[in-house]
Amino acid sequence: MLRVEKRPSPSKTWGYLAPILAVIATMIGGGMMFALLGKDPFEAIRIIFYDPLFSEFAWYYRPQLLIKGAPLILIAIGLSMGFRAGVWNIGAEGQYIIGALFGAGFALAVYPTESVFIFPSMIILGALGGFLWAMIPAILKTKFGTNEILVSLMLVYVAEQLLASMSLGLMKNPEGFGFPGSRNLQQYASAHNAELWIGSGVHMGVVFGLIAVIFAYVMLARHQLGFHIRLTGESPKAARFAGVNPNRLIIFCLGSSGALAGLAGLFEIAGPSGQVNIDFNVGYGFTAIIVAFLGRLNPFGIMLAGLLMALTYIGGEIAQSSLGLPSAAIQAFQGMLLFFLLAVDLLTNFKIKWAKTEIIV
Amino acid sequence: MDLSAISPTLLVASLMVASTPILLASIGELVVEKSGVLNLGVEGMMITGAICGFAAAVLTGSPMIGFVCAALGGATISLVFAVLTQYFLSNQVATGLALTLFGLGLSAMLGQSYVGIKPPTTYKLDLPLISDVPILGPILFSHDFTVYAALALVLGVWWFLKYTRRGLILRAVGESHDAAHALGYKVVRVRVLAIMFGGACAGLGGAALSLVRVPQWTEGMTAGSGWIALAIVVFASWKPERILLGAYLFGGVAVLQLNLQAAGVSIPVEYLSMSPYLITIIVLVAMSANRAKSALNAPAALGRVFHASR
């Protein structure tokens, strides 16, 4: 009979192997799902994972990898710190929207002034917006002990309604012939989050994503706050005895993840998206949860996981046009990946042993 | 603005219909949490039930088969959660989130060809004379059968948890899985069954949404109902009878804001649509502010992983 035995400490080898195994399992599981939809599974998997990188149109898709990966990585880095400490911010999608609204709102207010200070101010406001939105669950949690999972999630729906209200009302383009949506920030030089090199896909969000990865790594590995986060996650009791202030940790985790999500929203609205509009948010805040777990809550792991998830987004779009794969299939595919990862994780924390059936007297 | 157009009688009657989906989902989640498992995947199970029920009802023309399939769909997808958390010992919060993300994707995929179709109508209680009694008639005697079924289910769960031996075992597992295990109760089996019951209820709730309340299929149509159901369990401090109160409260807010929208109140539509979510937050805060009282009823082993080491 198979017996499961807890390891004294999580296995390092399996920690690295588990995400790879999960991706392979998802390819098989996803392939079966695509086959059920009547598509050739091998072709679908090739289109999703291989074509964006190596097909003849890869020159177009490769920059997209950075454009789609940057917001995922930015948000996931923030979430991962909270997840380590057992602070569950599920509302990154809302913080992403509010950050975008803060930054874009400022740009639209000062339009058409041109100044070098506009974009930096937008960046600060974007982070501030996300931070403030995340402070709502943080303060409610520390003051009243309200469940941060439910509050942060409810605020996503509130933020979506605010976005709708803004794109139909206050921020609507006065020269937009009555169509919903704001002015396009891509056509407003001072506010445009342009590519740093044309055709590279590298915009300020990518740069900030990279900074966030390095910053998070140094903090977790070298700074006391990072040590407190890891300690709280691994042993809440030990953390309490060591004098870790749980409220400060909650404020920090939610605040920093909110600010990073807000930044991601700002870079998206000032760059690739360009417009305050009802369909501005596409679920990066939720996909980032998968990215954080797939990256093992480790900053460099998250960077790789973010790029992989961006790959599935792009590959999904290609498969949509060339194979007629439903757009939702890729969402189910990403969810499946998280399932497999959680299942494979058994091997990280537990040993599986063959044991003869014992008769317990 | 014409507030006189809002009839209190119709308001109460439509509140009962509007709250049925969350009532079903939250009574199921209550049982799951009473067994010590926190399943955050209610939203995913609900929407899976919504599309399974809708598709089955459209294909067979029978809403009854639709509801059965919705319950089966919800239970099946919850089984994934059950296996991962109970046998693969995964983190319940993360697995619940995965269930929601997967359910939303899966349902959108399955539902593609069902957008814009009208489902068959469900059976509605219509007693001659009695259903026509003013005020009481519309409120009590002329609802869809799902409304009565949901109420019966709440009553059944209350009775099960309070007066049956199995209910006692389920609560014991939720309070202390180690003690229950030591007494020889099958902790994992009890929890898997509870999770599947919760999944079936959430599935029914989803079908009540797609077949009765709306009735139509749109992608992501649950729009947070599953999360509100989770909040209601907290609001009810894990007591079945208070689930009813909570669900009707939220149903009331949802219906009232729709009525106010229709009456043309000068508050913008978007701000009215926010109200159910804001009320949920306010209620959660009010409940948790009274920490000693609310935590008293929470199952002691809620969210903890059970691993029988010997």
XYZ file of C-alpha atoms in Angstrom:
671
model
C 0.000 0.000 0.000
C 1.149 3.539 -0.645
C 1.859 5.529 2.457
C 2.376 9.270 2.723
C 4.966 10.483 5.200
C 5.665 14.092 6.046
C 9.159 15.286 5.247
C 10.974 17.115 8.062
C 11.558 19.970 5.621
C 10.280 20.476 2.052
C 12.398 18.754 -0.595
C 14.544 21.179 -2.602
C 14.755 18.917 -5.639
C 10.993 18.477 -5.815
C 10.565 22.189 -5.262
C 12.262 22.738 -8.625
C 10.818 19.686 -10.347
C 7.195 20.175 -9.316
C 6.438 23.176 -11.583
C 8.052 21.446 -14.561
C 6.109 18.264 -13.916
C 2.922 20.308 -13.503
C 3.466 22.038 -16.846
C 3.982 18.673 -18.565
C 0.883 17.243 -16.878
C -1.098 20.303 -17.967
C 0.054 19.842 -21.546
C -1.275 16.288 -21.430
C -4.480 17.234 -19.582
C -4.995 20.304 -21.749
C -4.311 18.258 -24.877
C -7.057 15.868 -23.831
C -9.380 18.815 -23.270
C -8.562 20.183 -26.732
C -9.109 16.747 -28.234
C -12.565 16.660 -26.625
C -13.248 19.988 -28.303
C -12.433 18.297 -31.597
C -9.034 19.924 -32.144
C -5.776 18.153 -32.859
C -4.120 18.144 -29.410
C -0.528 17.979 -30.695
C -1.045 20.874 -33.035
C -2.775 22.912 -30.317
C 0.035 22.391 -27.814
C 2.628 23.196 -30.493
C 0.803 26.398 -31.403
C 0.506 27.495 -27.786
C 4.025 26.714 -26.572
C 6.246 26.656 -29.663
C 4.849 28.947 -32.335
C 4.996 32.246 -30.382
C 8.722 31.707 -29.897
C 9.994 29.987 -33.033
C 7.486 30.253 -35.890
C 8.078 32.590 -38.831
C 6.006 35.308 -37.159
C 7.920 35.005 -33.881
C 9.413 38.462 -34.431
C 5.946 39.804 -33.749
C 5.079 37.552 -30.816
C 8.328 37.727 -28.853
C 7.866 41.389 -27.816
C 4.292 40.490 -26.835
C 5.779 38.093 -24.339
C 7.272 41.008 -22.422
C 4.190 43.183 -22.804
C 1.892 40.496 -21.367
C 4.445 39.124 -18.918
C 5.315 42.438 -17.255
C 1.952 43.076 -15.533
C 1.722 39.429 -14.481
C 5.197 39.516 -12.937
C 4.658 42.877 -11.238
C 1.410 41.726 -9.621
C 2.635 38.224 -8.766
C 5.761 39.550 -7.021
C 3.551 41.573 -4.704
C 1.103 38.737 -4.097
C 3.872 36.231 -3.396
C 5.101 38.082 -0.319
C 1.635 38.062 1.204
C 1.040 34.422 0.242
C 4.283 33.492 2.017
C 3.104 35.141 5.211
C -0.465 33.840 4.959
C -1.942 37.198 3.923
C -4.251 36.480 1.013
C -4.728 39.402 -1.323
C -7.139 38.082 -3.953
C -8.206 41.514 -5.128
C -5.185 42.472 -7.238
C -7.528 42.913 -10.199
C -9.272 45.750 -8.344
C -6.003 47.383 -7.290
C -4.859 47.128 -10.908
C -7.962 48.999 -12.078
C -7.752 51.711 -9.415
C -4.031 52.274 -10.086
C -4.822 52.711 -13.763
C -7.690 55.110 -12.994
C -5.521 57.243 -10.678
C -2.722 57.584 -13.216
C -4.907 57.997 -16.276
C -7.218 60.372 -14.414
C -4.298 62.678 -13.710
C -3.102 62.536 -17.323
C -6.604 63.289 -18.626
C -6.962 66.172 -16.172
C -3.808 67.936 -17.324
C -4.350 67.168 -21.041
C -3.037 68.657 -23.349
C -0.133 70.078 -21.318
C 3.174 68.547 -22.356
C 5.780 68.095 -19.645
C 8.444 65.583 -18.680
C 6.956 65.427 -15.199
C 3.604 64.022 -16.276
C 4.577 60.383 -16.782
C 6.591 60.118 -13.531
C 3.676 61.651 -11.627
C 1.358 59.117 -13.222
C 3.632 56.290 -12.073
C 3.547 57.588 -8.499
C -0.219 58.050 -8.610
C -0.728 54.584 -10.089
C 1.178 52.986 -7.244
C -0.670 55.182 -4.763
C -4.065 54.190 -6.179
C -3.359 50.494 -5.885
C -1.853 51.021 -2.443
C -4.883 52.898 -1.130
C -7.321 50.342 -2.552
C -5.365 47.555 -0.845
C -5.299 49.529 2.391
C -9.066 49.033 2.741
C -8.794 45.267 3.406
C -5.516 45.838 5.285
C -6.984 48.299 7.757
C -10.191 46.311 8.177
C -8.088 43.218 8.838
C -5.821 44.861 11.405
C -8.538 46.905 13.130
C -11.419 44.432 13.145
C -9.953 41.118 12.038
C -12.161 41.095 8.927
C -11.281 38.377 6.426
C -9.022 40.015 3.839
C -9.805 37.400 1.179
C -13.483 38.316 0.955
C -13.015 42.071 1.361
C -10.283 42.359 -1.266
C -12.331 40.263 -3.667
C -15.539 42.260 -3.149
C -13.538 45.391 -3.927
C -12.747 43.987 -7.387
C -16.418 44.235 -8.312
C -16.624 47.713 -6.804
C -13.555 48.751 -8.817
C -15.075 47.329 -12.007
C -18.198 49.417 -11.467
C -16.031 52.490 -10.843
C -14.180 51.782 -14.080
C -17.487 51.559 -15.939
C -18.693 54.767 -14.362
C -15.461 56.573 -15.281
C -15.335 55.358 -18.863
C -18.975 56.307 -19.452
C -18.902 59.519 -17.457
C -16.149 61.614 -15.968
C -13.238 60.342 -18.077
C -15.125 59.904 -21.352
C -13.466 61.420 -24.383
C -15.274 64.719 -25.114
C -14.273 64.322 -28.766
C -15.211 60.649 -28.875
C -18.515 61.033 -30.745
C -20.408 59.619 -27.754
C -18.545 56.303 -27.706
C -17.567 55.015 -24.261
C -13.903 55.284 -23.280
C -11.427 58.049 -22.615
C -8.932 59.781 -24.865
C -6.219 57.454 -26.056
C -3.115 58.059 -23.988
C -0.993 56.571 -26.751
C -1.654 59.776 -28.686
C -0.639 61.973 -25.755
C 3.143 62.068 -25.869
C 3.779 63.113 -22.254
C 1.580 60.381 -20.826
C 2.399 57.575 -23.264
C 4.230 54.593 -21.820
C 6.075 54.048 -25.081
C 8.441 51.229 -25.949
C 11.993 52.159 -25.023
C 13.270 50.567 -28.234
C 10.816 50.312 -31.081
C 9.634 46.758 -31.635
C 11.305 45.330 -28.541
C 8.237 45.224 -26.337
C 10.291 46.761 -23.547
C 8.334 49.561 -21.895
C 8.733 51.086 -18.433
C 6.542 48.345 -16.959
C 9.065 45.721 -18.017
C 11.859 47.727 -16.398
C 9.844 48.095 -13.200
C 9.028 44.389 -13.272
C 12.707 43.540 -13.382
C 13.450 45.978 -10.560
C 10.647 44.452 -8.498
C 12.056 40.954 -8.995
C 15.533 41.981 -7.844
C 14.183 44.100 -5.008
C 11.934 41.297 -3.753
C 14.774 38.804 -3.957
C 17.155 40.978 -1.958
C 14.476 41.754 0.593
C 13.481 38.144 1.129
C 17.054 36.910 1.278
C 18.799 39.728 3.103
C 16.397 42.073 4.868
C 14.827 41.568 8.275
C 11.344 42.229 6.913
C 11.828 39.440 4.397
C 12.971 37.166 7.181
C 9.846 38.013 9.162
C 7.671 37.232 6.153
C 9.317 33.850 5.663
C 9.219 33.099 9.377
C 5.515 33.917 9.660
C 4.779 31.685 6.704
C 6.771 28.736 7.955
C 5.877 28.955 11.602
C 3.401 31.563 12.798
C 3.979 30.555 16.415
C 7.749 31.001 16.189
C 7.188 34.366 14.523
C 5.017 35.493 17.411
C 7.658 34.497 19.928
C 10.313 36.263 17.863
C 8.326 39.463 18.270
C 7.086 39.839 14.682
C 4.296 42.404 14.614
C 1.555 40.702 12.581
C -0.330 43.938 11.893
C 2.723 45.620 10.438
C 3.258 42.584 8.246
C -0.343 42.623 6.985
C -0.119 46.330 6.159
C 3.195 45.809 4.379
C 2.113 42.743 2.384
C -1.217 44.151 1.258
C 0.192 47.631 0.701
C 3.137 46.554 -1.419
C 1.100 44.104 -3.480
C -1.527 46.804 -4.013
C 1.084 49.325 -5.099
C 2.661 46.853 -7.529
C -0.737 45.913 -8.960
C -1.529 49.612 -9.309
C 1.746 50.122 -11.171
C 0.917 47.245 -13.489
C -2.447 48.842 -14.227
C -0.899 52.231 -14.864
C 1.705 50.892 -17.302
C -0.988 48.967 -19.116
C -3.385 51.876 -19.474
C -0.669 54.327 -20.497
C 0.837 51.866 -22.955
C -0.569 48.721 -24.594
C -4.195 49.482 -23.710
C -4.141 53.264 -23.935
C -7.736 53.923 -22.950
C -9.902 53.987 -19.847
C -12.664 51.668 -21.024
C -15.109 49.113 -19.641
C -13.145 46.132 -20.981
C -9.765 47.468 -19.837
C -9.096 44.748 -17.244
C -8.584 41.277 -18.659
C -7.972 39.260 -15.500
C -4.220 39.719 -15.020
C -4.887 40.157 -11.310
C -6.328 36.648 -11.111
C -3.867 34.968 -13.460
C -1.075 36.464 -11.356
C -2.208 34.217 -8.505
C -1.335 31.220 -10.672
C 1.950 32.863 -11.649
C 2.884 33.393 -7.997
C 2.297 29.751 -7.138
C 3.893 28.397 -10.300
C 6.966 30.493 -9.503
C 7.094 28.881 -6.049
C 6.604 32.345 -4.482
C 10.248 32.911 -5.412
C 11.010 36.180 -7.291
C 13.075 34.579 -10.057
C 10.679 31.680 -10.305
C 7.856 34.182 -10.711
C 9.744 35.870 -13.540
C 9.936 32.585 -15.455
C 6.352 31.656 -14.563
C 5.113 35.067 -15.698
C 6.775 34.639 -19.070
C 5.347 31.126 -19.410
C 1.859 32.359 -18.591
C 2.272 35.203 -21.081
C 3.220 32.532 -23.597
C -0.060 30.690 -23.002
C -1.967 33.966 -23.467
C -0.259 34.652 -26.801
C -0.371 31.024 -27.925
C -4.027 30.941 -26.931
C -4.720 33.926 -29.153
C -2.939 32.300 -32.086
C -4.803 29.034 -31.530
C -8.023 31.019 -31.395
C -7.508 32.425 -34.874
C -5.843 29.432 -36.529
C -7.623 26.504 -34.845
C -10.804 28.147 -33.695
C -10.015 27.215 -30.112
C -12.438 29.052 -27.783
C -10.789 31.919 -25.924
C -12.055 30.543 -22.618
C -10.191 27.280 -23.230
C -6.940 28.999 -22.341
C -8.418 30.236 -19.069
C -9.454 26.676 -18.200
C -5.973 25.552 -19.257
C -4.354 28.017 -16.830
C -6.656 26.917 -14.013
C -5.740 23.310 -14.749
C -2.069 24.217 -14.422
C -2.645 25.429 -10.871
C -4.529 22.229 -10.029
C -1.696 20.040 -11.259
C 0.873 22.154 -9.467
C -0.967 21.820 -6.162
C -1.260 18.069 -6.698
C 2.409 17.583 -7.574
C 3.350 19.623 -4.521
C 2.508 16.594 -2.421
C 5.911 15.266 -3.436
C 7.628 18.410 -2.157
C 6.222 18.217 1.345
C 5.663 14.485 1.720
C 7.495 11.259 1.000
C 5.581 8.491 -0.702
C 6.580 5.102 0.564
C 5.675 1.574 -0.299
C 4.560 -0.039 2.907
C 3.225 -3.487 3.504
C -0.307 -3.372 4.769
C 0.076 -3.229 8.483
C -2.384 -4.651 10.886
C -2.829 -2.113 13.602
C -3.728 -3.773 16.835
C -37.971 59.363 -10.252
C -41.043 57.521 -9.166
C -40.565 55.562 -5.969
C -44.262 54.767 -5.692
C -43.762 52.380 -8.607
C -41.923 50.041 -6.207
C -44.462 47.758 -4.604
C -43.389 46.313 -1.260
C -45.252 43.084 -1.934
C -43.515 42.476 -5.230
C -40.257 43.526 -3.638
C -40.503 40.816 -1.000
C -41.652 38.277 -3.567
C -38.778 39.016 -5.945
C -36.328 39.138 -3.056
C -37.127 35.506 -2.328
C -36.386 34.535 -5.922
C -33.268 36.699 -6.089
C -31.748 35.236 -2.940
C -32.358 31.586 -3.832
C -29.046 31.082 -5.720
C -26.927 32.440 -2.857
C -29.107 30.677 -0.308
C -28.431 27.317 -1.957
C -24.727 27.975 -2.356
C -24.245 29.225 1.192
C -26.141 26.401 2.885
C -23.875 23.965 1.027
C -20.754 25.862 2.015
C -21.974 25.892 5.616
C -21.945 22.104 5.688
C -18.465 22.053 4.115
C -17.102 24.516 6.663
C -18.810 22.682 9.527
C -16.725 19.654 8.530
C -13.602 21.802 8.873
C -12.900 22.507 5.215
C -12.713 25.992 3.737
C -13.693 25.740 0.083
C -13.133 29.083 -1.620
C -14.216 27.607 -4.947
C -17.944 28.318 -4.489
C -17.911 30.788 -7.362
C -16.343 28.204 -9.672
C -18.750 25.435 -8.640
C -21.720 27.749 -8.966
C -20.904 28.801 -12.485
C -20.158 25.218 -13.493
C -23.582 24.262 -12.161
C -25.111 27.213 -13.983
C -23.861 26.062 -17.387
C -24.348 22.315 -16.773
C -27.923 22.946 -15.700
C -28.583 25.362 -18.517
C -27.154 23.093 -21.215
C -28.961 20.019 -19.917
C -32.258 21.884 -19.627
C -31.961 23.273 -23.148
C -30.915 19.927 -24.654
C -33.611 17.848 -22.942
C -36.263 20.523 -22.628
C -36.712 19.575 -19.003
C -35.647 22.010 -16.278
C -35.791 19.153 -13.754
C -33.037 17.249 -15.592
C -31.227 20.569 -15.778
C -31.196 20.882 -12.003
C -30.057 17.282 -11.559
C -27.185 17.846 -13.998
C -26.306 21.113 -12.278
C -25.987 19.322 -8.947
C -23.938 16.563 -10.579
C -21.717 19.096 -12.333
C -21.107 21.033 -9.135
C -20.394 17.858 -7.176
C -18.030 16.526 -9.857
C -15.917 19.641 -9.992
C -15.873 19.843 -6.191
C -14.497 16.315 -6.213
C -11.307 17.703 -7.764
C -11.018 20.011 -4.782
C -11.796 17.144 -2.419
C -9.117 14.883 -3.882
C -6.490 17.635 -3.889
C -7.124 18.849 -0.356
C -7.940 15.527 1.314
C -5.616 13.082 -0.457
C -2.929 15.341 -1.898
C -3.005 17.498 1.262
C -2.825 20.764 -0.651
C -3.453 24.215 0.786
C -7.213 24.797 0.897
C -7.097 28.502 0.116
C -4.944 28.012 -2.978
C -6.943 24.999 -4.171
C -10.223 26.844 -3.717
C -8.913 29.724 -5.796
C -7.768 27.275 -8.456
C -11.261 25.792 -8.490
C -12.796 29.216 -9.059
C -10.369 30.122 -11.849
C -10.778 26.748 -13.526
C -14.573 26.770 -13.149
C -14.872 30.210 -14.720
C -12.771 29.127 -17.699
C -14.448 25.764 -18.107
C -17.954 27.208 -17.938
C -17.166 29.915 -20.466
C -15.812 27.224 -22.769
C -18.797 24.923 -22.372
C -21.271 27.758 -22.632
C -20.092 29.227 -25.933
C -22.910 27.822 -28.027
C -25.585 28.614 -25.436
C -25.345 32.393 -25.426
C -28.635 34.084 -26.240
C -30.794 30.955 -25.951
C -33.908 30.946 -23.792
C -34.166 27.963 -21.425
C -37.402 26.018 -20.846
C -39.505 27.560 -18.106
C -39.568 25.932 -14.698
C -42.556 24.779 -12.713
C -44.265 27.560 -10.806
C -46.647 27.068 -7.908
C -50.077 28.285 -8.908
C -52.854 27.300 -6.550
C -56.280 28.487 -7.586
C -57.596 31.172 -5.243
C -54.761 30.888 -2.711
C -52.124 32.213 -5.082
C -54.379 35.162 -5.833
C -54.780 36.260 -2.222
C -53.465 39.827 -2.049
C -50.022 40.292 -0.423
C -49.712 36.739 0.940
C -50.374 35.146 -2.446
C -47.439 36.624 -4.329
C -45.131 36.350 -1.308
C -45.865 32.806 -0.192
C -47.813 30.834 -2.770
C -46.775 31.706 -6.290
C -43.057 31.062 -6.492
C -40.927 28.877 -8.597
C -40.391 25.450 -7.030
C -36.682 26.203 -6.496
C -37.614 28.779 -3.863
C -39.449 26.162 -1.807
C -36.780 23.529 -2.455
C -34.089 25.862 -1.144
C -36.096 26.587 1.988
C -36.663 22.875 2.542
C -32.942 22.279 2.137
C -32.090 24.861 4.798
C -34.556 23.180 7.141
C -33.078 19.776 6.308
C -29.506 20.895 6.973
C -30.535 22.508 10.258
C -32.215 19.292 11.351
C -29.323 17.138 10.120
C -26.685 19.113 11.996
C -28.694 19.487 15.177
C -30.554 16.225 15.623
C -28.826 13.407 13.791
C -25.884 11.276 14.769
C -24.227 11.808 11.395
C -24.581 15.539 11.855
C -22.840 15.251 15.180
C -19.994 13.272 13.608
C -19.646 15.900 10.880
C -19.417 18.649 13.478
C -16.919 16.617 15.518
C -14.695 16.235 12.462
C -14.869 19.983 11.966
C -14.045 20.831 15.551
C -11.122 18.458 16.036
C -10.129 16.066 13.304
C -7.542 14.406 15.500
C -10.059 13.580 18.210
C -12.583 12.372 15.640
C -9.903 10.219 14.036
C -8.941 8.779 17.405
C -12.564 7.829 17.972
C -12.470 5.891 14.743
C -14.441 8.220 12.496
C -13.331 8.402 8.893
C -12.284 12.056 8.785
C -11.355 12.091 5.106
C -14.500 10.278 4.016
C -16.756 12.631 5.982
C -14.999 15.643 4.523
C -15.095 14.392 0.945
C -18.832 13.773 1.253
C -19.367 17.211 2.799
C -17.371 18.857 0.003
C -19.432 17.036 -2.616
C -22.658 18.074 -0.915
C -21.408 21.655 -0.957
C -20.548 21.312 -4.640
C -23.993 19.944 -5.467
C -25.668 22.800 -3.569
C -23.501 25.408 -5.289
C -24.336 23.767 -8.623
C -28.049 23.984 -7.836
C -27.559 27.614 -6.877
C -25.911 28.262 -10.217
C -28.785 26.595 -12.042
C -31.295 28.630 -10.035
C -29.465 31.641 -11.432
C -29.256 30.566 -15.065
C -32.659 28.835 -15.290
C -34.896 30.853 -12.967
C -33.480 34.161 -11.851
C -32.008 35.538 -15.080
C -32.941 33.101 -17.084
C -30.191 33.077 -19.668
C -26.564 32.100 -20.008
C -23.845 34.747 -20.073
C -20.152 34.276 -19.410
C -19.224 34.948 -15.792
C -22.878 35.444 -14.906
C -22.448 34.577 -11.217
C -20.590 37.899 -10.833
C -19.379 37.261 -7.306
C -22.455 35.444 -5.948
C -20.231 32.580 -4.844
C -18.052 34.935 -2.860
C -21.097 36.590 -1.328
C -22.260 33.092 -0.324
C -18.945 32.617 1.496
C -19.465 35.934 3.255
C -22.982 34.884 4.277
C -21.593 31.820 6.045
C -19.398 34.144 8.114
C -22.334 36.499 8.651
C -24.484 33.591 9.823
C -21.733 32.592 12.263
C -22.093 29.032 10.940
C -25.763 28.662 11.948
C -28.175 27.351 9.295
C -31.148 29.426 10.419
C -29.127 32.617 10.127
C -28.045 31.670 6.591
C -31.627 32.325 5.606
C -31.556 35.777 7.175
C -28.249 36.581 5.490
C -29.309 35.397 2.054
C -32.600 37.346 2.223
C -30.745 40.436 3.361
C -28.424 40.298 0.338
C -31.242 39.321 -1.986
C -33.145 42.316 -0.655
C -30.297 44.706 -1.352
C -29.845 43.286 -4.857
C -33.541 43.601 -5.673
C -33.902 47.011 -4.108
C -31.025 48.461 -6.102
C -32.468 47.009 -9.319
C -35.827 48.553 -8.470
C -34.201 51.879 -7.746
C -32.397 51.680 -11.100
C -35.714 51.021 -12.817
C -37.402 53.840 -10.925
C -34.765 56.196 -12.281
C -33.189 57.379 -9.028
C -30.613 60.099 -9.637
C -27.772 57.902 -8.308
C -25.772 56.556 -11.299
C -26.437 52.909 -12.157
C -22.821 51.892 -11.493
C -22.967 53.095 -7.900
C -26.216 51.232 -7.288
C -24.687 48.063 -8.764
C -21.821 48.364 -6.294
C -24.143 48.274 -3.320
C -24.432 44.492 -2.763
C -20.641 44.212 -2.636
C -20.269 47.222 -0.346
C -22.994 45.906 1.972
C -21.160 42.567 2.085
C -18.000 44.329 3.235
C -19.881 46.384 5.836
C -21.613 43.293 7.188
C -18.315 41.375 7.342
C -16.751 44.221 9.287
C -19.692 44.414 11.666
C -19.495 40.676 12.276
C -15.752 40.571 12.823
C -15.709 43.696 14.999
C -17.517 41.608 17.584
C -14.627 39.200 17.537
C -15.276 37.118 20.630
C -18.824 36.348 19.606
C -18.270 35.561 15.944
C -15.212 33.382 16.420
C -17.010 31.280 18.988
C -19.000 29.448 16.374
C -16.299 28.962 13.755
C -15.365 25.278 13.465
C -12.061 24.918 15.305
C -10.358 22.848 12.590
C -11.490 25.126 9.740
C -8.924 25.192 6.952
C -6.437 22.910 8.680
C -4.907 20.019 6.767
C -5.576 16.602 8.230
C -2.838 14.022 7.957
C -3.108 10.893 10.064
C 0.500 10.298 11.032
C -0.285 7.109 12.829
